[in-house]
Short mmCIF file of C-alpha atoms and ligand atoms in Angstrom, two decimals:
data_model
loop_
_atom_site.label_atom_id
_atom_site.label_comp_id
_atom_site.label_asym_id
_atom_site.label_seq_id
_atom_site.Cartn_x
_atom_site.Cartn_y
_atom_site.Cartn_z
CA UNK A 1 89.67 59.19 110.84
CA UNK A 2 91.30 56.09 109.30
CA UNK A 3 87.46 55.22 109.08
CA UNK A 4 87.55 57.91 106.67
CA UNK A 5 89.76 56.12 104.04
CA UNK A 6 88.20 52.65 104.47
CA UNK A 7 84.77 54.43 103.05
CA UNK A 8 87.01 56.78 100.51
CA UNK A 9 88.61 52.87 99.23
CA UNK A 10 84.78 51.38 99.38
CA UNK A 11 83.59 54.13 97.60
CA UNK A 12 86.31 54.35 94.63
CA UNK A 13 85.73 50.47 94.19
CA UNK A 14 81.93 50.56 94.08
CA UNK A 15 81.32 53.24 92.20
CA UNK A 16 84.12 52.93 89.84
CA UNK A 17 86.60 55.19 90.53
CA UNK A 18 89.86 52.82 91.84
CA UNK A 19 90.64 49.31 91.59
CA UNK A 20 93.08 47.15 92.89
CA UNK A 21 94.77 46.09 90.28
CA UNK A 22 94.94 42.49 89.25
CA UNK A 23 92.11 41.85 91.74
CA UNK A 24 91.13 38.59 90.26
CA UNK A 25 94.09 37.18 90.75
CA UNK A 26 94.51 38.64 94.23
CA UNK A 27 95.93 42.20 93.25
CA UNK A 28 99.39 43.16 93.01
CA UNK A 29 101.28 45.01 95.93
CA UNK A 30 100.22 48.69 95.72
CA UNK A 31 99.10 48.51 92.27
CA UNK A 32 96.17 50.07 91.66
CA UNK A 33 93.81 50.85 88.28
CA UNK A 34 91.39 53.82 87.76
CA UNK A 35 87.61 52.71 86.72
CA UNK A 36 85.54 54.35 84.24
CA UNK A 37 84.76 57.37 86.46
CA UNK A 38 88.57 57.30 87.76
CA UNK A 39 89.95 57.86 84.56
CA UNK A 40 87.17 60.89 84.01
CA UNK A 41 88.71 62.33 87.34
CA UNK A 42 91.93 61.23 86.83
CA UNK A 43 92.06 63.17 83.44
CA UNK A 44 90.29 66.55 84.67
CA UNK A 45 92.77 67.52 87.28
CA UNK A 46 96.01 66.78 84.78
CA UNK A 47 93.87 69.13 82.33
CA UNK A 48 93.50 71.52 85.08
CA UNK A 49 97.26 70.99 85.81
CA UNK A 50 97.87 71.60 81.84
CA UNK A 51 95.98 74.31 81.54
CA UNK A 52 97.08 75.86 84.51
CA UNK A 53 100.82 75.91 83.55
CA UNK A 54 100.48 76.38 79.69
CA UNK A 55 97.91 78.89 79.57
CA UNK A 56 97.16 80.77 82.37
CA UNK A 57 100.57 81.58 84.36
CA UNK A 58 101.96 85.40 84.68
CA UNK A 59 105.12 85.68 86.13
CA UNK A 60 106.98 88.31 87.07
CA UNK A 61 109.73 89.52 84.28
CA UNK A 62 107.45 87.43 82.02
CA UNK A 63 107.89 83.79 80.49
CA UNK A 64 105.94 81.41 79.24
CA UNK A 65 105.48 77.65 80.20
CA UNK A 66 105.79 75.14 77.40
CA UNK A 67 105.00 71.15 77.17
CA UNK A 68 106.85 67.93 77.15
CA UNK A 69 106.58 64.22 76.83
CA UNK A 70 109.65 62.31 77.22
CA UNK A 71 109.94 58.69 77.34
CA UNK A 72 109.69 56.33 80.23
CA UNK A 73 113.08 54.20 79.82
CA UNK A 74 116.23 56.76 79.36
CA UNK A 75 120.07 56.11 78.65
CA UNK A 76 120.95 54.87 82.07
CA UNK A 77 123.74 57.35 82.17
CA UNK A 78 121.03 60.41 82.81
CA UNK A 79 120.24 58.42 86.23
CA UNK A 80 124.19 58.00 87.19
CA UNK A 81 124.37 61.47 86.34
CA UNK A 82 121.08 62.82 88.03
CA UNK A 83 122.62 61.25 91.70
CA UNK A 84 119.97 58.41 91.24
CA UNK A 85 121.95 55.10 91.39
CA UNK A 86 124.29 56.67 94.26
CA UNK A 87 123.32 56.76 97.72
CA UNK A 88 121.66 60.08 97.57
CA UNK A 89 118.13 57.95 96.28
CA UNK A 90 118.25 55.63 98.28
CA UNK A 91 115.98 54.98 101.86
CA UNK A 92 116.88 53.03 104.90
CA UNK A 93 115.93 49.93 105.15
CA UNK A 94 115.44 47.41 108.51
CA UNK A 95 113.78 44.36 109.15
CA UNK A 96 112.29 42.54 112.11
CA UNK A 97 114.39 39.61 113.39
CA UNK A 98 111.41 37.79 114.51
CA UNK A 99 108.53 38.61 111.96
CA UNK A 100 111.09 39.58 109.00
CA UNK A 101 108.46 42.26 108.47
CA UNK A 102 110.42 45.27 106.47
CA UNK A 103 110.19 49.23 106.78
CA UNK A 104 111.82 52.37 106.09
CA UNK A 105 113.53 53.34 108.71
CA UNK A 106 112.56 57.00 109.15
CA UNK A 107 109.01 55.71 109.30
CA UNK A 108 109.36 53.98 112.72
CA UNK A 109 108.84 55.88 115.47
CA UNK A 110 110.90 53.43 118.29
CA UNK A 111 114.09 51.06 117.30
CA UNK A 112 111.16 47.89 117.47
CA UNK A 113 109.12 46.33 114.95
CA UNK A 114 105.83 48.13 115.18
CA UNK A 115 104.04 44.74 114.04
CA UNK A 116 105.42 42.39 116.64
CA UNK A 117 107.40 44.86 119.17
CA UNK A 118 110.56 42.82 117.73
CA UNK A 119 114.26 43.76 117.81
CA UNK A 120 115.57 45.51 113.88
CA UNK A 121 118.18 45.04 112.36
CA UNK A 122 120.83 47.56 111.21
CA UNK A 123 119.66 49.90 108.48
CA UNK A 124 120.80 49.08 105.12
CA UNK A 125 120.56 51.44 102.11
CA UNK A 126 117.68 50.39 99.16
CA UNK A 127 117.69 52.12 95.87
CA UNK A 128 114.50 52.98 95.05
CA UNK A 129 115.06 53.14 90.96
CA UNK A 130 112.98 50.10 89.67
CA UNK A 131 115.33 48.37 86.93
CA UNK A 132 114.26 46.55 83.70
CA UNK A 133 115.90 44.53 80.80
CA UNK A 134 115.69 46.31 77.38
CA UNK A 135 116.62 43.99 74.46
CA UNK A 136 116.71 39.68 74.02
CA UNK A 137 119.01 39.40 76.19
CA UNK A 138 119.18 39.91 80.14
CA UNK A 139 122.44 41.00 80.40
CA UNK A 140 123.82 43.54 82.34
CA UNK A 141 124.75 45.72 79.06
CA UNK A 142 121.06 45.80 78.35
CA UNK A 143 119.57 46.91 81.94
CA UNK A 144 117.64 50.00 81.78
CA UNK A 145 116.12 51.84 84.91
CA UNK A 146 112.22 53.52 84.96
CA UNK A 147 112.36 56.60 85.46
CA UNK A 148 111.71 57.91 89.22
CA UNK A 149 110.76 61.59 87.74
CA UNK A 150 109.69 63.05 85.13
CA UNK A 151 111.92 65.59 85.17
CA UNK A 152 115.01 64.31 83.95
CA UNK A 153 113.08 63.78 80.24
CA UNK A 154 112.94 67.86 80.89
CA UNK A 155 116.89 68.10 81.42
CA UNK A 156 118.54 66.49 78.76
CA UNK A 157 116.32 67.91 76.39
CA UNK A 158 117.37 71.94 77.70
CA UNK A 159 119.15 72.26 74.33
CA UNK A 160 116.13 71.15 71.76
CA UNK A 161 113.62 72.65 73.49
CA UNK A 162 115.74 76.32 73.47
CA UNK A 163 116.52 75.98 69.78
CA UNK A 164 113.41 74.55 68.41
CA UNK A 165 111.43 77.23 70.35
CA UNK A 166 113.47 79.92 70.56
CA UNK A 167 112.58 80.43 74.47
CA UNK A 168 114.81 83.32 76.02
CA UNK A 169 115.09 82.76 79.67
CA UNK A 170 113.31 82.65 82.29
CA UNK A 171 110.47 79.66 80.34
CA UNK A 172 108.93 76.73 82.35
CA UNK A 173 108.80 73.07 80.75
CA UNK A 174 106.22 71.38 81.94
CA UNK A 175 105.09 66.96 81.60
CA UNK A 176 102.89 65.03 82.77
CA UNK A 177 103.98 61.14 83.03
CA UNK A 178 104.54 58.13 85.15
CA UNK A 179 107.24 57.67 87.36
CA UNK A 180 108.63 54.45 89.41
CA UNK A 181 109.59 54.11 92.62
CA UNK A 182 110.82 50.77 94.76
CA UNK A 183 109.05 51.78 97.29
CA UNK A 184 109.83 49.66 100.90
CA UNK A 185 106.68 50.38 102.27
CA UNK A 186 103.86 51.34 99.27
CA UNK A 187 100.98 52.27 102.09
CA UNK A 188 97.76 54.39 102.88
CA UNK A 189 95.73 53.42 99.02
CA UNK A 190 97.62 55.16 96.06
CA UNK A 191 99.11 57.51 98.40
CA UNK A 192 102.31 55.56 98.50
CA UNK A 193 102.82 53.18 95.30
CA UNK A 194 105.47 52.24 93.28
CA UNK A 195 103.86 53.36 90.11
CA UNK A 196 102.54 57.03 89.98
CA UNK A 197 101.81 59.89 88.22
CA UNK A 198 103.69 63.22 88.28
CA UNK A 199 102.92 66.76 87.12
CA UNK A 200 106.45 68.42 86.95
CA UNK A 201 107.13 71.71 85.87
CA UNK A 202 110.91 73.35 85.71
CA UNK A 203 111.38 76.83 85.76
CA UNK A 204 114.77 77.42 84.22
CA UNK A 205 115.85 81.41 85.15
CA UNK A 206 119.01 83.45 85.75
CA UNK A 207 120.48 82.47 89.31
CA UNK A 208 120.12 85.92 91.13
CA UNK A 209 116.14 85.28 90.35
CA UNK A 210 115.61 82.13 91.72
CA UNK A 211 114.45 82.93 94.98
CA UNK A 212 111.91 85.38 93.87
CA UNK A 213 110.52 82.63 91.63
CA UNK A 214 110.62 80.34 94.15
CA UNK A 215 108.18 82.39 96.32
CA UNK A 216 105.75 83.17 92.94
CA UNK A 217 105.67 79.09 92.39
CA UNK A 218 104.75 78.21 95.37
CA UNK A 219 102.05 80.48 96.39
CA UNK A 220 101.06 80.02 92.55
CA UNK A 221 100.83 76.18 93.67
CA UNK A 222 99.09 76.39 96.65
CA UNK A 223 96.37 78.39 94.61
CA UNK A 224 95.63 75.65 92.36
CA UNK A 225 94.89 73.49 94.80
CA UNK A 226 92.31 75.89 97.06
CA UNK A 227 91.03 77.22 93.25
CA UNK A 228 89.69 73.69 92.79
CA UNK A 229 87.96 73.19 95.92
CA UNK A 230 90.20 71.74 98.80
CA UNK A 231 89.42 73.57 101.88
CA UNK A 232 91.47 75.98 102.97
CA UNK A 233 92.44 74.40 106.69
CA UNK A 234 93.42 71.24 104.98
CA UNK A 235 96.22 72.31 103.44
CA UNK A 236 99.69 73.80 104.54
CA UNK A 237 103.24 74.67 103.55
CA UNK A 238 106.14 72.99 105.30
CA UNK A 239 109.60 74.31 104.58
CA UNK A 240 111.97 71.23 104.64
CA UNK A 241 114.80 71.58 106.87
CA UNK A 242 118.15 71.17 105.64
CA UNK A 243 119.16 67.57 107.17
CA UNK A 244 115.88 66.60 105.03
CA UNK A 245 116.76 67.90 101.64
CA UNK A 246 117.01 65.78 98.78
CA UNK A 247 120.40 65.50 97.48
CA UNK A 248 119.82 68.31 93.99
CA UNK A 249 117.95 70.25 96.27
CA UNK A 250 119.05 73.80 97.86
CA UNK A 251 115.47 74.70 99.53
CA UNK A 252 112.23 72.69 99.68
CA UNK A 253 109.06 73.42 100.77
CA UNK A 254 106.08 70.56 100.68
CA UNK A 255 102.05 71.67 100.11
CA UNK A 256 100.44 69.21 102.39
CA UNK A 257 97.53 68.01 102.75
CA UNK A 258 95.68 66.73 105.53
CA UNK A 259 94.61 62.77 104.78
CA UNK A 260 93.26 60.57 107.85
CA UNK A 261 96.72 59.49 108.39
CA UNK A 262 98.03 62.90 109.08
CA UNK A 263 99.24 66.20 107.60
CA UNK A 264 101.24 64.44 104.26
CA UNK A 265 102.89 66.14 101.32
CA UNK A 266 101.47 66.00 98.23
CA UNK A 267 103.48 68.89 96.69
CA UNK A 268 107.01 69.42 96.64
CA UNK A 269 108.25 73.31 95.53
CA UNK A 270 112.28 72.86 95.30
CA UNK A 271 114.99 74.92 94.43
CA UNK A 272 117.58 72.87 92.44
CA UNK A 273 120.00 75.72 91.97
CA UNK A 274 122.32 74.46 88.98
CA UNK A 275 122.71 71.55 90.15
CA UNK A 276 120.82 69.13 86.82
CA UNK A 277 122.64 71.16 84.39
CA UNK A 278 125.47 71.52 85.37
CA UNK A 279 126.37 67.70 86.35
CA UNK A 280 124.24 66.75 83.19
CA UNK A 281 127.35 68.81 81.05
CA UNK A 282 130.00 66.85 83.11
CA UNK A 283 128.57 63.48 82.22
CA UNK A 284 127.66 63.89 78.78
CA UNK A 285 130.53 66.36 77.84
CA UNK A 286 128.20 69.06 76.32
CA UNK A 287 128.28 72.80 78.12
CA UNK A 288 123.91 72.92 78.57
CA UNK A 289 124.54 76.55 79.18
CA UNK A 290 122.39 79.47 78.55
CA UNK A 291 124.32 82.55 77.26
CA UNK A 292 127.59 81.80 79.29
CA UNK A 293 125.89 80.29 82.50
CA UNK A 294 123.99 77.52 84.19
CA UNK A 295 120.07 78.30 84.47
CA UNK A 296 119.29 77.80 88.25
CA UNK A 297 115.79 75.47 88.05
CA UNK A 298 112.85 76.33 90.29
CA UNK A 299 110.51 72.95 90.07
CA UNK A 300 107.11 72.16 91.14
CA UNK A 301 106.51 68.55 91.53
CA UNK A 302 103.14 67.39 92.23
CA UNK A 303 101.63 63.56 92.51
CA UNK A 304 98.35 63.19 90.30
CA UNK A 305 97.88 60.43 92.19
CA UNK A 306 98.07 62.13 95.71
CA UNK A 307 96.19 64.94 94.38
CA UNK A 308 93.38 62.77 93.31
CA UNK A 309 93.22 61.11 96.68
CA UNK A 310 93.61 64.97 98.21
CA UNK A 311 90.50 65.87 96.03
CA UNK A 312 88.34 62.72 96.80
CA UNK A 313 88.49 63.11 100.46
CA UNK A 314 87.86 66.65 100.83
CA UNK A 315 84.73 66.38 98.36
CA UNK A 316 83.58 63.37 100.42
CA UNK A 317 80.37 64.68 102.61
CA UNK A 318 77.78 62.19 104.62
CA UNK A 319 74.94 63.45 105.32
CA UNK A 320 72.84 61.82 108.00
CA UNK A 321 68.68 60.86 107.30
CA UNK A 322 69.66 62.47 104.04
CA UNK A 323 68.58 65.38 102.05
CA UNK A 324 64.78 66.06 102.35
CA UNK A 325 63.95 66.13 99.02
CA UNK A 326 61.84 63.02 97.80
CA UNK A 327 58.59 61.31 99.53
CA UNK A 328 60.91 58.56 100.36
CA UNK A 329 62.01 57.81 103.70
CA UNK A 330 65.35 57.85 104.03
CA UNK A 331 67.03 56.43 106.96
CA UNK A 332 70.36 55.35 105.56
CA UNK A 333 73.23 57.85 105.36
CA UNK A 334 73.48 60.01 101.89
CA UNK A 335 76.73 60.31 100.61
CA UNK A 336 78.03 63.90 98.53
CA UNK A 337 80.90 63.85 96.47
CA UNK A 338 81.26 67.89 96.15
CA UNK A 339 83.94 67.72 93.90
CA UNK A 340 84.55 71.05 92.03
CA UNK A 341 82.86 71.43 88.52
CA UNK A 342 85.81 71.04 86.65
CA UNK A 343 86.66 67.70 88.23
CA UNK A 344 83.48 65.84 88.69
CA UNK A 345 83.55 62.93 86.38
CA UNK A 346 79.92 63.45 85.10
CA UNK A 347 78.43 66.78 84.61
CA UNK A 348 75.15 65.91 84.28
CA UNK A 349 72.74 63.33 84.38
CA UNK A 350 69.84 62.34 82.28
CA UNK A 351 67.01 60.93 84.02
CA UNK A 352 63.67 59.79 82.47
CA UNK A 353 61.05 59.73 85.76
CA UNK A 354 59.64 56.31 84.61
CA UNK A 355 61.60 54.00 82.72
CA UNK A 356 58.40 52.02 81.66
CA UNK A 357 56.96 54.62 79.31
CA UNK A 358 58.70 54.70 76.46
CA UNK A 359 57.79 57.91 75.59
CA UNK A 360 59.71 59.57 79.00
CA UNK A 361 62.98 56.69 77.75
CA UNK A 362 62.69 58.19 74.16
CA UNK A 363 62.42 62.07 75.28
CA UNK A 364 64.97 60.86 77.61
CA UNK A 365 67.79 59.56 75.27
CA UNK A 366 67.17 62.40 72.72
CA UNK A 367 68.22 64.96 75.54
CA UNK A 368 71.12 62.85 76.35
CA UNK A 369 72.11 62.54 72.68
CA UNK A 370 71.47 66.54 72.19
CA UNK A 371 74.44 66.91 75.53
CA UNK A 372 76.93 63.98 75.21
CA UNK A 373 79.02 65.94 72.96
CA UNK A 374 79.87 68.79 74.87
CA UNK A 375 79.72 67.36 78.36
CA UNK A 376 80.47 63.98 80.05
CA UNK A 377 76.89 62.55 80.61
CA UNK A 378 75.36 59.50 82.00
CA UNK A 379 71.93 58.29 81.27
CA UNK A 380 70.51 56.27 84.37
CA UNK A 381 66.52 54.46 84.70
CA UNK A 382 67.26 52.44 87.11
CA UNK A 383 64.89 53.03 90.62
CA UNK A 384 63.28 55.69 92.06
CA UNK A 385 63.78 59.23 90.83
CA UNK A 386 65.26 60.03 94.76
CA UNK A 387 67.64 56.68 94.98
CA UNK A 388 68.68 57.78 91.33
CA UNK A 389 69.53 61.19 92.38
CA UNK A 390 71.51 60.26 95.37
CA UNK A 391 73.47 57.64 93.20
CA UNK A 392 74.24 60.96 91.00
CA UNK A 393 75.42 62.75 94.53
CA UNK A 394 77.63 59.86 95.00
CA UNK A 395 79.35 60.67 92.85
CA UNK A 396 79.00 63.85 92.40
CA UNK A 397 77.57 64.58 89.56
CA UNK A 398 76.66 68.60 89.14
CA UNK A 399 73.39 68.26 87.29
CA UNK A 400 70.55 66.17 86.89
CA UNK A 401 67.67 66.48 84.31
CA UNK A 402 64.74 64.72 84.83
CA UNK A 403 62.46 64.09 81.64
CA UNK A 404 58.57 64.02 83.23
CA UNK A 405 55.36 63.80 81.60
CA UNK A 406 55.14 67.87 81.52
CA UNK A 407 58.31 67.10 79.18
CA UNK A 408 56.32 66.14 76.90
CA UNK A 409 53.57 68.45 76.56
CA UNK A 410 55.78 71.71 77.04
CA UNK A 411 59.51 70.61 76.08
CA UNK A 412 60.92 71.25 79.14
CA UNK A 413 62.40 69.66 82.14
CA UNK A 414 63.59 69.89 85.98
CA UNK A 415 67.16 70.63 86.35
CA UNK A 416 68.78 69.65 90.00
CA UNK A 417 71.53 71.46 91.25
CA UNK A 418 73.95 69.03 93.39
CA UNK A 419 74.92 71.44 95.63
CA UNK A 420 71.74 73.60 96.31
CA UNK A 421 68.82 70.66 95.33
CA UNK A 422 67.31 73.40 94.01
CA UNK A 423 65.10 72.54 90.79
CA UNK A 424 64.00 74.88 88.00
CA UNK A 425 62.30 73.66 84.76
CA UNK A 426 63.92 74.85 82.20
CA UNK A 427 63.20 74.56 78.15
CA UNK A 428 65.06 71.66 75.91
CA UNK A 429 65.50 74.47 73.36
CA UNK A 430 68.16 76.34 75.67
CA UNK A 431 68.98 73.26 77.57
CA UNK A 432 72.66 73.82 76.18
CA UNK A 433 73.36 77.08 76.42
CA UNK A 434 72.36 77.15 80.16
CA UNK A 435 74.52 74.34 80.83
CA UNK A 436 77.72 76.05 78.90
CA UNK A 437 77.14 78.70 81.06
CA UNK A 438 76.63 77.06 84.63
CA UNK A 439 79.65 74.76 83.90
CA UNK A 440 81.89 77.21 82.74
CA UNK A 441 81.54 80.24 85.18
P1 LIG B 1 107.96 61.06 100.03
O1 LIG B 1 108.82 61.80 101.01
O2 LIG B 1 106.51 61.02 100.40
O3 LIG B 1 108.51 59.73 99.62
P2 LIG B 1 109.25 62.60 98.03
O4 LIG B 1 109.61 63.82 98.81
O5 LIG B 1 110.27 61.57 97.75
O6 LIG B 1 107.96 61.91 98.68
P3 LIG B 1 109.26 63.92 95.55
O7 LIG B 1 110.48 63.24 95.08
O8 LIG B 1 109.36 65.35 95.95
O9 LIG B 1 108.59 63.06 96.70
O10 LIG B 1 108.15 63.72 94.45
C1 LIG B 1 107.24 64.72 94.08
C2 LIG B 1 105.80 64.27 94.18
O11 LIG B 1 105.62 63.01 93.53
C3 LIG B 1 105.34 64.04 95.62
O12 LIG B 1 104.90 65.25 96.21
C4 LIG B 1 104.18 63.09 95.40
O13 LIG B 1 103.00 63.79 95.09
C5 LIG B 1 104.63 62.27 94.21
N1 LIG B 1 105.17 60.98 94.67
C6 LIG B 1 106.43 60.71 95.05
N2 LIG B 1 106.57 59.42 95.43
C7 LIG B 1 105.33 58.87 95.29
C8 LIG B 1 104.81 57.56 95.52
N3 LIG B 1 105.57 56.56 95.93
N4 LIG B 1 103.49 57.36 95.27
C9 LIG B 1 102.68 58.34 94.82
N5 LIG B 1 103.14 59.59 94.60
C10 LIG B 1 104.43 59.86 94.81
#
């Protein structure tokens, strides 16, 4: 299975999806940068995520869900008074006396150093908040922290966002934004890195209806993530027992998902009781109250990041001697990317059969200027019609149009379905409409 991630890494690189960042100058820890088609991907699942939250939520006793984008560096006093610079964010950390080699302590399964069998040392405690200098000077006055989550930028701003928009309560804030962690170990691609995305939404309700949002969250979570395609036995809740709870939290349950390296959370559902707002009023002296009490916060915390790798994995397909479609032999193993319509990076593809007759290239790049408006579109030449078609399943790409020589007698042309390779020729003339409609069912 860890096979399964070395071709998922070859993969993202080759075809542009994922990057290690820095590469030419031999990368950068767990940094990583999303290619052309990454970005595509990247960008489709935090619309999905948007529109999701903002758009199409219902829940009980109403309330609606309403954006934010708060900055990156905060007053360092929202992180002492969050419980980030105590103890409470912090992991265990041990080293090997013999290779010096350095992990978190709850990852290692016996007191030795799983590299080299060597004796650890004690566990010492590592905050994870990654700190910065903010100013000329770097002096201790100036030190500012990045944030760890997003959801802090939600917090402090309670007060605006209740005034400006006149929410009554129970509303949702929702933001999409990177977060930093120290990590000790970054491992397993972007699944563990010290830079990341989150998509964090806070529920803010009365405290009596906290559990009963709870419940609608998650199950409203675990939805998205089966609505877009993830199979159905890869994915599971785990309640988090109490010894395991993060220090704001009063009940946590993960959405996992099931990488190569084993059942892994990519979700966390937690219920934070009052615990943000009401040590947010201690430490900046302002009551954040709602009518007379403290909101209880029900908050969804995903990883776009971990949900892309989720995604890319369960889409991944091989299928052996390939698909029988083309007069070509093929021997070699055909790769599928059956990534769910709103995700794929390209919708369609534009094909001309021959890319020596410039008649086919001309009809060709007309079609693809008459689409690249309203869909993401790639126009490929380049080798046979059945290598370019597999290159399109690759990456899975829902539709390809192929522009043949009947193109240009009767204006029409072969549209392939990825997931079906069926083919139906279909007129130029309603070329858009049909699309519109197959893309947005
Ligand atoms: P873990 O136990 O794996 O360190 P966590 O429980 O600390 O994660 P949360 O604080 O609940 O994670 O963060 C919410 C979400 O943010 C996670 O479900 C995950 O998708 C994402 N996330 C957290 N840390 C990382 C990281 N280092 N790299 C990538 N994504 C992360």
């Amino acid at each position: 299975m860890e096979d399964l991630l070395q071709k998922i890494i070859s993969l993202s690189k080759r075809r542009g999806f994922i990057f290690p960042s820095s590469e030419i100058y031999g990368g950068f820890g767990s940094s990583y940068d999303f290619g052309p088609l990454g970005v595509e991907m990247k960008n489709n699942i935090k619309n999905a995520w948007r529109d999701e939250m903002l758009r199409k939520q219902n829940p009980p006793a109403g309330g609606i869900v309403v954006g934010l984008d708060s900055a990156i560096m905060m007053n360092p006093k929202v992180w002492q008074a969050s419980g980030h610079l105590s103890a409470g964010f912090a992991d265990e950390l041990v080293e090997c006396k013999k290779c010096h080699h350095r992990f978190r302590k709850d990852f290692l399964e016996k007191d030795k150093c799983p590299d080299c069998g060597g004796e650890i040392t004690q566990p010492r405690k590592f905050n994870l908040m990654m700190k910065t200098f903010v100013g000329a000077l770097e002096e201790d006055s100036a030190m500012a922290y990045l944030r760890a989550e997003t959801c802090q930028g939600i917090y402090v701003n309670f007060e605006n966002i209740v005034n400006s928009m006149r929410l009554k309560i129970p509303f949702g804030v929702a933001q999409i934004g990177k977060s930093f962690r120290n990590e000790i170990t970054p491992k397993d691609f972007i699944y563990r890195t010290r830079e990341f995305e989150q998509m964090e939404m806070q529920w803010f309700c009365e405290p009596k209806t906290a559990p009963e949002f709870f419940e609608y969250w998650k199950e409203q979570r675990m939805k998205w993530y089966l609505n877009l395609g993830i199979k159905k036995e890869n994915l599971r809740f785990r309640e988090v027992n109490k010894e395991e709870l993060a220090h704001y939290a009063k009940r946590a349950v993960d959405i996992e998902y099931k990488f190569p390296f084993g059942w892994k959370e990519i979700e966390g559902v937690h219920n934070r009781g009052d615990w943000d707002l009401s040590n947010h009023s201690k430490h900046c002296g302002k009551e954040l109250k709602y009518e007379g009490y403290y909101p209880h916060i029900i908050e969804t915390s995903g990883g776009a990041d971990r949900g892309f790798l989720a995604f890319l994995i369960d889409a991944y397909e091989e299928i052996r001697g390939g698909r029988t479609e083309t007069t070509e032999a093929v021997k070699e193993v055909e790769v599928m990317l059956k990534l769910h319509k709103s995700l794929a990076p390209v919708k369609v593809a534009i094909l001309p059969l021959l890319k020596n007759k410039p008649e086919l290239v001309k009809k060709a790049r007309e079609v693809f200027d008459l689409l690249k408006n309203n869909f993401a579109c790639q126009y490929d030449e380049a080798g046979s019609i059945g290598r370019r078609y597999r290159r399109q399943d690759e990456i899975g790409t829902l539709f390809c149009l192929t522009v043949d020589f009947e193109t240009l007698e009767k204006d029409d042309l072969t549209i392939r379905d990825r997931d079906t390779m069926k083919q139906d020729r279909v007129k130029i003339d309603n070329l858009l409409e049909i699309l519109k409609e197959k893309l947005e069912k």
